[in-house]
Amino acid sequence: MTERHVVVYCDGCGDIYSDDDGESICFDSVHQAVSYINARSARVGWRYDGDRVLCVHCVAAIWCPHGHHFPDAWQTTVWPLGTTTRSRTCKVCGIREMEIHP
């Protein structure tokens, strides 16, 4: 008996699509993999354009080939354990820049 699984790789850089813990995700079919990525693309940044699958970094490189367009203002977040971060999002590609402050 043979089992087949589909694992998704970025067509731009070869990075593997993984869960929040860094483990690759195995799908039962190409259709299931494409549906999964399309349903979560806004949250995770991966995109399927009908031909290629691209990771968040390759999408950003295509949309912002000459550098990102970050606003001057940062958004500050204070986390429950006292750590403070500040972040801002590129106005063109949506990639986030984040700094951790002690």
Coordinates of C-alpha atoms in Angstrom, one line a residue:
M1 CA 0.0 0.0 0.0
T2 CA 1.3 3.4 -0.9
E3 CA 0.4 6.7 0.8
R4 CA 0.8 10.0 -0.9
H5 CA 1.0 13.4 0.8
V6 CA 1.4 16.9 -0.5
V7 CA 3.9 19.3 1.1
V8 CA 4.0 22.9 -0.1
Y9 CA 7.2 24.7 -1.0
C10 CA 7.6 28.3 -2.0
D11 CA 8.2 28.5 -5.8
G12 CA 10.4 31.5 -5.2
C13 CA 12.9 30.4 -2.6
G14 CA 12.1 26.8 -1.8
D15 CA 11.0 27.5 1.8
I16 CA 8.5 24.9 3.2
Y17 CA 5.1 25.8 4.3
S18 CA 4.9 25.0 8.0
D19 CA 2.7 25.4 11.1
D20 CA 3.3 27.8 14.0
D21 CA 5.8 25.4 15.5
G22 CA 7.9 25.1 12.3
E23 CA 6.6 21.6 11.4
S24 CA 5.8 21.0 7.7
I25 CA 2.1 20.4 7.0
C26 CA 1.1 17.3 5.0
F27 CA -2.0 17.5 2.9
D28 CA -4.0 14.7 1.3
S29 CA -4.2 16.4 -2.1
V30 CA -3.1 19.4 -4.1
H31 CA -6.6 20.8 -3.9
Q32 CA -6.6 20.6 -0.1
A33 CA -3.2 22.3 0.1
V34 CA -4.3 25.2 -2.2
S35 CA -7.6 25.6 -0.4
Y36 CA -5.8 25.7 3.0
I37 CA -3.3 28.3 1.8
N38 CA -6.0 30.5 0.1
A39 CA -8.2 30.4 3.2
R40 CA -5.3 31.5 5.5
S41 CA -3.2 33.7 3.1
A42 CA -4.1 37.0 4.7
R43 CA -3.0 35.8 8.1
V44 CA 0.2 34.0 7.2
G45 CA 1.3 35.9 4.1
W46 CA 1.7 33.0 1.7
R47 CA 0.0 33.5 -1.7
Y48 CA -1.2 31.1 -4.5
D49 CA -1.8 33.0 -7.7
G50 CA -3.2 30.1 -9.7
D51 CA 0.3 29.1 -10.9
R52 CA 2.8 29.6 -8.2
V53 CA 2.9 29.4 -4.4
L54 CA 5.0 32.2 -2.8
C55 CA 6.0 32.7 0.8
V56 CA 5.6 36.0 2.6
H57 CA 9.2 37.0 1.9
C58 CA 9.1 36.3 -1.8
V59 CA 5.7 38.2 -2.0
A60 CA 7.3 41.2 -0.3
A61 CA 10.4 41.1 -2.6
I62 CA 8.1 41.2 -5.7
W63 CA 5.8 43.9 -4.3
C64 CA 8.6 46.0 -2.8
P65 CA 11.7 45.4 -5.0
H66 CA 13.4 48.7 -4.0
G67 CA 12.6 48.6 -0.3
H68 CA 9.5 48.6 2.0
H69 CA 7.3 51.6 2.6
F70 CA 6.9 51.8 6.4
P71 CA 5.0 54.6 8.1
D72 CA 7.0 56.8 10.4
A73 CA 4.8 55.9 13.4
W74 CA 5.3 52.7 15.3
Q75 CA 2.6 50.7 17.2
T76 CA 3.6 49.8 20.8
T77 CA 2.4 46.7 22.5
V78 CA 3.0 45.8 26.2
W79 CA 2.7 42.0 26.7
P80 CA 1.4 40.3 29.9
L81 CA 4.9 39.4 31.2
G82 CA 6.1 43.0 30.8
T83 CA 7.9 42.8 27.5
T84 CA 7.3 45.7 25.2
T85 CA 7.5 45.5 21.4
R86 CA 6.9 48.1 18.7
S87 CA 5.9 47.3 15.1
R88 CA 4.9 48.8 11.9
T89 CA 3.6 47.3 8.6
C90 CA 4.7 48.1 5.1
K91 CA 2.0 50.0 3.3
V92 CA 2.6 48.1 0.0
C93 CA 3.3 44.4 0.8
G94 CA 2.0 44.1 4.3
I95 CA 5.2 42.6 5.8
R96 CA 5.8 43.6 9.5
E97 CA 8.8 45.0 11.1
M98 CA 9.1 44.4 14.8
E99 CA 11.5 45.4 17.6
I100 CA 11.6 44.0 21.1
H101 CA 12.4 46.4 24.0
P102 CA 13.4 45.2 27.4

